[in-house]
Short mmCIF file of C-alpha atoms and ligand atoms in Angstrom, two decimals:
data_model
loop_
_atom_site.label_atom_id
_atom_site.label_comp_id
_atom_site.label_asym_id
_atom_site.label_seq_id
_atom_site.Cartn_x
_atom_site.Cartn_y
_atom_site.Cartn_z
CA UNK B 104 -135.55 164.00 227.68
CA UNK B 105 -138.98 165.49 228.31
CA UNK B 106 -140.98 162.93 230.29
CA UNK B 107 -144.27 164.57 229.26
CA UNK B 108 -145.48 163.34 225.88
CA UNK B 109 -142.15 162.08 224.60
CA UNK B 110 -141.66 160.78 221.06
CA UNK B 111 -139.37 157.77 221.23
CA UNK B 112 -137.79 155.89 218.37
CA UNK B 113 -137.70 152.16 219.30
CA UNK B 114 -135.44 150.38 216.89
CA UNK B 115 -135.94 146.62 216.80
CA UNK B 116 -139.34 147.20 218.35
CA UNK B 117 -140.80 144.00 216.87
CA UNK B 118 -138.21 141.95 218.74
CA UNK B 119 -138.48 140.45 222.16
CA UNK B 120 -137.25 143.16 224.53
CA UNK B 121 -138.13 145.99 222.17
CA UNK B 122 -141.74 144.93 221.93
CA UNK B 123 -141.99 144.47 225.69
CA UNK B 124 -140.54 147.96 226.10
CA UNK B 125 -143.08 149.40 223.70
CA UNK B 126 -145.95 147.74 225.57
CA UNK B 127 -144.60 148.90 228.93
CA UNK B 128 -144.41 152.49 227.64
CA UNK B 129 -147.90 152.43 226.21
CA UNK B 130 -149.28 151.00 229.49
CA UNK B 131 -147.54 153.58 231.67
CA UNK B 132 -147.71 156.78 229.60
CA UNK B 133 -151.10 157.88 228.28
CA UNK B 134 -149.46 160.67 226.41
CA UNK B 135 -146.51 159.53 224.24
CA UNK B 136 -145.59 158.66 220.70
CA UNK B 137 -143.65 155.60 219.70
CA UNK B 138 -141.98 155.14 216.29
CA UNK B 139 -141.10 151.46 215.89
CA UNK B 140 -138.40 150.88 213.27
CA UNK B 141 -137.91 147.24 212.49
CA UNK B 142 -136.49 145.19 209.63
CA UNK B 143 -138.88 142.27 210.45
CA UNK B 144 -136.24 139.62 210.27
CA UNK B 145 -136.85 136.02 211.35
CA UNK B 146 -136.98 136.96 215.03
CA UNK B 147 -139.03 140.16 214.70
CA UNK B 148 -142.47 139.26 213.43
CA UNK B 149 -145.37 141.49 212.56
CA UNK B 150 -147.47 139.13 214.67
CA UNK B 151 -145.60 140.36 217.74
CA UNK B 152 -147.03 143.89 217.23
CA UNK B 153 -150.63 142.93 216.45
CA UNK B 154 -151.97 144.08 219.80
CA UNK B 155 -150.43 147.54 219.59
CA UNK B 156 -150.30 148.16 215.84
CA UNK B 157 -153.59 150.09 215.82
CA UNK B 158 -152.82 152.22 218.85
CA UNK B 159 -152.89 155.88 217.66
CA UNK B 160 -149.68 156.53 219.63
CA UNK B 161 -147.76 154.02 217.56
CA UNK B 162 -146.19 154.40 214.11
CA UNK B 163 -144.63 151.27 212.65
CA UNK B 164 -141.89 151.74 210.02
CA UNK B 165 -140.47 148.73 208.16
CA UNK B 166 -136.72 149.54 207.72
CA UNK B 167 -133.17 148.64 208.57
CA UNK B 168 -130.95 150.57 211.01
CA UNK B 169 -128.17 150.22 208.43
CA UNK B 170 -130.25 152.28 205.94
CA UNK B 171 -129.32 155.98 206.40
CA UNK B 172 -132.47 157.46 204.79
CA UNK B 173 -134.82 155.06 206.71
CA UNK B 174 -133.06 156.04 209.97
CA UNK B 175 -133.21 159.74 209.22
CA UNK B 176 -136.94 159.55 208.41
CA UNK B 177 -137.70 157.60 211.54
CA UNK B 178 -135.79 160.04 213.77
CA UNK B 179 -137.74 163.06 212.60
CA UNK B 180 -139.34 164.82 215.63
CA UNK B 181 -138.07 162.26 218.17
CA UNK B 182 -136.81 163.11 221.68
CA UNK B 183 -134.95 159.86 222.18
CA UNK B 184 -133.86 156.68 220.46
CA UNK B 185 -133.61 153.38 222.21
CA UNK B 186 -131.59 150.96 220.10
CA UNK B 187 -132.80 147.34 220.59
CA UNK B 188 -132.17 146.42 216.92
CA UNK B 189 -129.60 143.67 216.88
CA UNK B 190 -128.76 140.10 216.00
CA UNK B 191 -128.83 138.53 219.44
CA UNK B 192 -128.38 134.76 219.39
CA UNK B 193 -124.96 133.51 220.39
CA UNK B 194 -125.36 130.15 218.59
CA UNK B 195 -126.21 131.95 215.33
CA UNK B 196 -123.18 134.21 215.75
CA UNK B 197 -121.03 131.09 215.70
CA UNK B 198 -122.60 130.02 212.40
CA UNK B 199 -122.98 133.47 210.64
CA UNK B 200 -120.96 136.21 212.39
CA UNK B 201 -121.15 138.63 209.39
CA UNK B 202 -124.73 139.63 210.01
CA UNK B 203 -123.87 140.38 213.65
CA UNK B 204 -121.08 142.76 212.71
CA UNK B 205 -123.26 144.38 210.05
CA UNK B 206 -126.35 145.03 212.16
CA UNK B 207 -124.86 145.43 215.59
CA UNK B 208 -121.73 147.46 214.84
CA UNK B 209 -122.47 149.11 211.47
CA UNK B 210 -126.13 149.68 212.23
CA UNK B 211 -125.42 151.28 215.58
CA UNK B 212 -122.87 153.55 213.86
CA UNK B 213 -125.48 154.59 211.24
CA UNK B 214 -127.85 155.59 214.02
CA UNK B 215 -125.20 157.50 215.97
CA UNK B 216 -124.01 159.32 212.80
CA UNK B 217 -127.60 160.35 211.95
CA UNK B 218 -128.04 161.64 215.51
CA UNK B 219 -124.76 163.49 215.40
CA UNK B 220 -125.61 165.18 212.09
CA UNK B 221 -129.22 166.09 212.55
CA UNK B 222 -130.89 165.35 215.83
CA UNK B 223 -130.67 166.44 219.48
CA UNK B 224 -131.86 163.26 221.10
CA UNK B 225 -130.78 161.03 223.94
CA UNK B 226 -129.38 157.75 222.58
CA UNK B 227 -129.83 154.60 224.63
CA UNK B 228 -127.73 151.68 223.49
CA UNK B 229 -129.23 148.42 224.78
CA UNK B 230 -126.29 146.13 225.43
CA UNK B 231 -125.61 142.97 227.37
CA UNK B 232 -123.84 141.44 230.35
CA UNK B 233 -122.10 139.20 227.84
CA UNK B 234 -119.57 141.94 227.14
CA UNK B 235 -117.96 141.22 230.53
CA UNK B 236 -117.20 137.61 229.43
CA UNK B 237 -117.32 134.76 231.91
CA UNK B 238 -117.41 135.93 235.54
CA UNK B 239 -116.55 132.93 237.72
CA UNK B 240 -117.17 134.69 241.03
CA UNK B 241 -118.52 137.99 242.32
CA UNK B 242 -120.58 140.39 240.28
CA UNK B 243 -119.67 142.66 237.33
CA UNK B 244 -119.66 146.36 237.88
CA UNK B 245 -119.75 148.91 235.09
CA UNK B 246 -116.10 149.90 235.49
CA UNK B 247 -114.82 146.30 235.01
CA UNK B 248 -112.75 145.59 231.96
CA UNK B 249 -114.80 143.94 229.24
CA UNK B 250 -113.78 140.64 227.72
CA UNK B 251 -116.32 139.43 225.15
CA UNK B 252 -115.70 135.81 224.17
CA UNK B 253 -118.04 135.08 221.28
CA UNK B 254 -118.83 136.90 217.99
CA UNK B 255 -122.14 138.14 219.35
CA UNK B 256 -120.79 139.66 222.49
CA UNK B 257 -117.79 141.09 220.55
CA UNK B 258 -120.20 142.85 218.18
CA UNK B 259 -122.17 144.25 221.09
CA UNK B 260 -118.96 145.46 222.70
CA UNK B 261 -118.07 147.08 219.37
CA UNK B 262 -121.43 148.91 219.32
CA UNK B 263 -120.87 150.14 222.85
CA UNK B 264 -117.41 151.41 221.95
CA UNK B 265 -118.81 153.31 219.01
CA UNK B 266 -121.51 154.87 221.22
CA UNK B 267 -118.93 155.95 223.79
CA UNK B 268 -116.70 157.33 220.95
CA UNK B 269 -119.62 159.42 219.70
CA UNK B 270 -120.28 160.74 223.18
CA UNK B 271 -116.65 161.61 223.73
CA UNK B 272 -115.77 162.94 220.30
CA UNK B 273 -119.07 164.53 219.24
CA UNK B 274 -120.96 165.14 222.44
CA UNK B 275 -123.85 162.79 221.57
CA UNK B 276 -125.97 162.21 224.64
CA UNK B 277 -125.42 158.46 225.08
CA UNK B 278 -126.49 156.10 227.85
CA UNK B 279 -125.69 152.37 227.74
CA UNK B 280 -127.53 149.58 229.54
CA UNK B 281 -126.11 146.10 229.99
CA UNK B 282 -128.93 143.64 230.65
CA UNK B 283 -128.74 140.05 231.93
CA UNK B 284 -130.50 137.04 230.53
CA UNK B 285 -134.11 138.02 229.86
CA UNK B 286 -137.24 135.91 229.62
CA UNK B 287 -140.96 136.52 229.21
CA UNK B 288 -143.69 136.72 226.53
CA UNK B 289 -142.80 137.06 222.86
CA UNK B 290 -139.24 135.64 223.06
CA UNK B 291 -138.29 133.90 219.83
CA UNK B 292 -138.05 130.14 220.60
CA UNK B 293 -134.36 129.79 219.65
CA UNK B 294 -133.49 131.09 223.14
CA UNK B 295 -133.15 128.61 226.02
CA UNK B 296 -136.37 129.21 227.97
CA UNK B 297 -138.87 129.48 225.10
CA UNK B 298 -137.04 126.68 223.25
CA UNK B 299 -137.59 124.40 226.29
CA UNK B 300 -141.21 125.41 226.76
CA UNK B 301 -142.18 124.90 223.13
CA UNK B 302 -140.10 121.72 222.79
CA UNK B 303 -141.83 120.16 225.86
CA UNK B 304 -145.26 121.17 224.57
CA UNK B 305 -144.39 119.45 221.29
CA UNK B 306 -143.06 116.35 223.15
CA UNK B 307 -139.48 116.92 222.01
CA UNK B 308 -136.36 116.68 224.09
CA UNK B 309 -134.66 119.70 225.68
CA UNK B 310 -131.04 120.13 224.62
CA UNK B 311 -128.94 121.24 227.63
CA UNK B 312 -125.41 122.22 226.68
CA UNK B 313 -122.63 120.35 228.49
CA UNK B 314 -123.18 119.63 232.22
CA UNK B 315 -125.89 122.39 232.50
CA UNK B 316 -124.09 123.95 235.47
CA UNK B 317 -123.52 127.26 233.64
CA UNK B 318 -125.03 130.13 235.66
CA UNK B 319 -127.11 133.03 234.46
CA UNK B 320 -129.04 135.84 236.20
CA UNK B 321 -132.55 135.88 234.87
CA UNK B 322 -134.64 139.07 234.56
CA UNK B 323 -138.24 139.35 233.40
CA UNK B 324 -138.67 141.35 230.17
CA UNK B 325 -140.96 143.78 231.92
CA UNK B 326 -138.38 144.55 234.58
CA UNK B 327 -135.69 144.82 231.87
CA UNK B 328 -137.93 147.28 229.91
CA UNK B 329 -138.41 149.46 232.99
CA UNK B 330 -134.68 149.34 233.67
CA UNK B 331 -133.98 150.70 230.19
CA UNK B 332 -136.55 153.43 230.59
CA UNK B 333 -135.09 154.43 233.97
CA UNK B 334 -131.71 154.82 232.32
CA UNK B 335 -133.30 156.87 229.55
CA UNK B 336 -135.05 159.18 231.94
CA UNK B 337 -132.57 159.43 234.77
CA UNK B 338 -129.17 158.05 233.56
CA UNK B 339 -126.18 160.33 233.37
CA UNK B 340 -124.93 161.09 229.92
CA UNK B 341 -121.94 158.94 228.91
CA UNK B 342 -122.63 156.38 231.64
CA UNK B 343 -123.22 152.61 231.65
CA UNK B 344 -125.86 150.91 233.72
CA UNK B 345 -126.08 147.19 234.48
CA UNK B 346 -129.62 145.84 234.53
CA UNK B 347 -129.95 142.46 236.23
CA UNK B 348 -131.87 140.69 238.88
CA UNK B 349 -130.03 138.88 241.62
CA UNK B 350 -131.82 135.68 240.58
CA UNK B 351 -128.94 133.38 239.82
CA UNK B 352 -129.69 129.88 238.49
CA UNK B 353 -127.91 127.01 236.82
CA UNK B 354 -129.25 126.06 233.39
CA UNK B 355 -130.15 122.58 234.54
CA UNK B 356 -132.24 124.01 237.43
CA UNK B 357 -134.06 126.25 234.95
CA UNK B 358 -134.71 123.22 232.71
CA UNK B 359 -136.13 121.22 235.68
CA UNK B 360 -138.38 124.16 236.62
CA UNK B 361 -139.84 124.38 233.09
CA UNK B 362 -140.38 120.64 232.85
CA UNK B 363 -142.01 120.65 236.21
CA UNK B 364 -144.37 123.56 235.42
CA UNK B 365 -145.46 121.71 232.23
CA UNK B 366 -146.07 118.51 234.17
CA UNK B 367 -143.59 116.62 231.95
CA UNK B 368 -140.81 114.20 232.84
CA UNK B 369 -137.15 115.07 233.54
CA UNK B 370 -136.39 112.34 230.99
CA UNK B 371 -136.98 114.97 228.31
CA UNK B 372 -133.76 116.74 229.41
CA UNK B 373 -130.91 115.72 227.19
CA UNK B 374 -127.28 116.82 227.79
CA UNK B 375 -125.68 117.54 224.42
CA UNK B 376 -122.34 118.74 223.13
CA UNK B 377 -121.51 122.14 224.65
CA UNK B 378 -121.52 125.50 222.86
CA UNK B 379 -117.97 126.52 221.84
CA UNK B 380 -116.54 129.27 224.08
CA UNK B 381 -119.58 128.91 226.36
CA UNK B 382 -119.32 131.47 229.13
CA UNK B 383 -119.63 129.62 232.44
CA UNK B 384 -121.28 132.30 234.43
CA UNK B 385 -122.58 135.90 234.14
CA UNK B 386 -123.55 137.98 237.19
CA UNK B 387 -124.35 141.63 237.43
CA UNK B 388 -124.37 144.12 240.22
CA UNK B 389 -127.18 146.60 239.40
CA UNK B 390 -126.60 148.88 242.37
CA UNK B 391 -125.88 151.87 240.03
CA UNK B 392 -129.27 151.53 238.33
CA UNK B 393 -131.04 150.82 241.62
CA UNK B 394 -129.66 154.13 242.89
CA UNK B 395 -131.77 155.75 240.14
CA UNK B 396 -134.93 154.27 241.66
CA UNK B 397 -135.34 151.11 239.63
CA UNK B 398 -135.77 147.61 241.04
CA UNK B 399 -137.05 144.37 239.62
CA UNK B 400 -140.62 143.41 240.50
CA UNK B 401 -140.75 139.77 239.37
CA UNK B 402 -139.22 136.84 241.20
CA UNK B 403 -137.98 134.09 238.89
CA UNK B 404 -140.53 131.61 240.34
CA UNK B 405 -143.43 133.97 239.52
CA UNK B 406 -142.00 135.09 236.22
CA UNK B 407 -141.29 131.67 234.82
CA UNK B 408 -144.75 130.49 235.71
CA UNK B 409 -146.31 133.52 233.94
CA UNK B 410 -144.06 132.87 230.97
CA UNK B 411 -144.90 129.20 230.72
CA UNK B 412 -148.62 130.14 230.93
CA UNK B 413 -148.18 132.77 228.22
CA UNK B 414 -146.64 130.20 225.81
CA UNK B 415 -149.39 127.74 226.59
CA UNK B 416 -152.04 130.32 225.82
CA UNK B 417 -150.31 131.83 222.71
CA UNK B 418 -149.44 128.79 220.67
CA UNK B 419 -150.71 130.59 217.55
CA UNK B 420 -147.84 133.09 217.98
CA UNK B 421 -144.99 130.64 218.53
CA UNK B 422 -146.21 128.05 216.09
CA UNK B 423 -146.24 130.79 213.38
CA UNK B 424 -142.65 131.85 214.21
CA UNK B 425 -141.41 128.25 214.65
CA UNK B 426 -141.69 127.83 210.94
CA UNK B 427 -139.69 125.94 208.26
CA UNK B 428 -136.76 128.28 208.54
CA UNK B 429 -136.67 127.67 212.32
CA UNK B 430 -136.53 123.89 211.70
CA UNK B 431 -133.67 124.49 209.24
CA UNK B 432 -131.75 126.47 211.89
CA UNK B 433 -132.60 123.80 214.50
CA UNK B 434 -131.03 121.13 212.38
CA UNK B 435 -127.91 123.16 211.67
CA UNK B 436 -127.38 124.03 215.38
CA UNK B 437 -128.49 120.79 217.04
CA UNK B 438 -128.20 118.12 214.31
CA UNK B 439 -124.48 117.63 214.82
CA UNK B 440 -124.55 117.57 218.63
CA UNK B 441 -124.26 114.27 220.44
CA UNK B 442 -126.30 113.28 223.48
CA UNK B 443 -124.08 112.55 226.44
CA UNK B 444 -124.20 111.94 230.19
CA UNK B 445 -123.40 115.10 232.23
CA UNK B 446 -120.27 113.44 233.70
CA UNK B 447 -118.86 113.00 230.20
CA UNK B 448 -119.14 116.69 229.33
CA UNK B 449 -115.85 118.47 228.74
CA UNK B 450 -116.05 121.83 230.55
CA UNK B 451 -113.55 124.68 230.36
O1 DAU A 501 -126.91 137.53 228.99
C1 DAU A 501 -127.63 138.35 228.12
C2 DAU A 501 -127.75 137.59 226.81
O2 DAU A 501 -128.65 136.55 227.08
C3 DAU A 501 -128.30 138.43 225.68
O3 DAU A 501 -127.39 139.45 225.37
C4 DAU A 501 -128.42 137.52 224.42
O4 DAU A 501 -128.93 138.26 223.35
C5 DAU A 501 -129.27 136.37 224.74
O5 DAU A 501 -129.33 135.49 223.63
C6 DAU A 501 -128.81 135.69 226.02
O6 DAU A 501 -127.62 134.94 225.73
P1 DAU A 501 -127.37 133.44 226.18
O7 DAU A 501 -126.40 132.78 225.27
O8 DAU A 501 -127.04 133.41 227.63
O9 DAU A 501 -128.85 132.91 226.02
P2 DAU A 501 -129.47 131.51 225.46
O10 DAU A 501 -130.93 131.59 225.72
O11 DAU A 501 -129.01 131.20 224.12
O12 DAU A 501 -128.78 130.52 226.49
C7 DAU A 501 -128.99 130.59 227.92
C8 DAU A 501 -128.12 129.52 228.55
O13 DAU A 501 -128.69 128.24 228.16
C9 DAU A 501 -126.71 129.53 228.05
O14 DAU A 501 -125.83 129.12 229.06
C10 DAU A 501 -126.70 128.46 227.01
C11 DAU A 501 -127.72 127.46 227.41
N1 DAU A 501 -128.47 126.73 226.38
C12 DAU A 501 -129.02 127.51 225.36
C13 DAU A 501 -129.71 126.86 224.38
C14 DAU A 501 -130.31 127.68 223.23
C15 DAU A 501 -128.59 125.38 226.41
O15 DAU A 501 -128.06 124.70 227.37
N2 DAU A 501 -129.26 124.77 225.40
C16 DAU A 501 -129.83 125.46 224.34
O16 DAU A 501 -130.40 124.81 223.43
#
């Protein structure tokens, strides 16, 4: 892809990682064009794009990646497409898996097919460490077998397989990134970190699934965005790149850090019935991406502080997206869970 004045289609650009990617590109390239294609679902709000909507380098298109004509129009003149558009929340995939298969698998296929038929562009499929399934020890490398264990991760694995198939069968220039748990500004508050921050600010309890000893690697959205762009610019066609920090934390330690930063009491932490099929640990080796020149710049301690501060200062944003439909979801996901002591939790 030409690195000078590229035109990039950012699907799902009103979502969390997509919007952070768009901001990172606009900050670092004076000369570029971004086409943001977004369906503006519950988790992709127009409010998320307010600060960049009037930038002359940005074109915002309301549309669905499952819509062939919207996709073809958006791809016109582009040098690359970075596909962030997806249903992403594991808990929702346990309640409504159909939308995950539709957007994540079918939508990715629509994009790939449009590219195959009409456009010579590099296609970056933004995927997830969840495709590896639970990794109880060591770190996942890109050649490991994948073993997705929930409908969300299965749909992301399906999207990856389709992308690889289009690379192998049709020569589409595909690169895949598998990111680890991401945090930072503009994350919809259904996810663990923003859910905790906003709950604590509202004086509500923090629901920690099971014993809270599940382990995740946490990467700041800005570092994740740069990782994806490194793969776009320097990745080898047909290859997969893990994008994670080495910052490994248990959920309970993350909960305590958030409570502490907000000056609240640990008593707000409530252990509740675990998520079915909850993967105990994810851990990525990102050596392959690091060999392309990328490295994370945020430590978790700095990043979580910046994120907590951002939510404190941007309550207009999160209060607007934490609307009535959010409360409805909250009831359906958490209403039936029972509070328990960590020693009573039944882990796999
Ligand atoms: O690992 C990358 C993945 O990270 C992305 O592909 C997904 O799109 C993203 O949702 C995220 O998946 P997780 O399921 O790991 O993220 P979530 O924020 O939902 O949960 C993080 C951890 O916290 C996980 O072990 C479940 C736990 N958790 C989550 C919620 C929402 C709780 O204990 N309580 C909660 O209320």
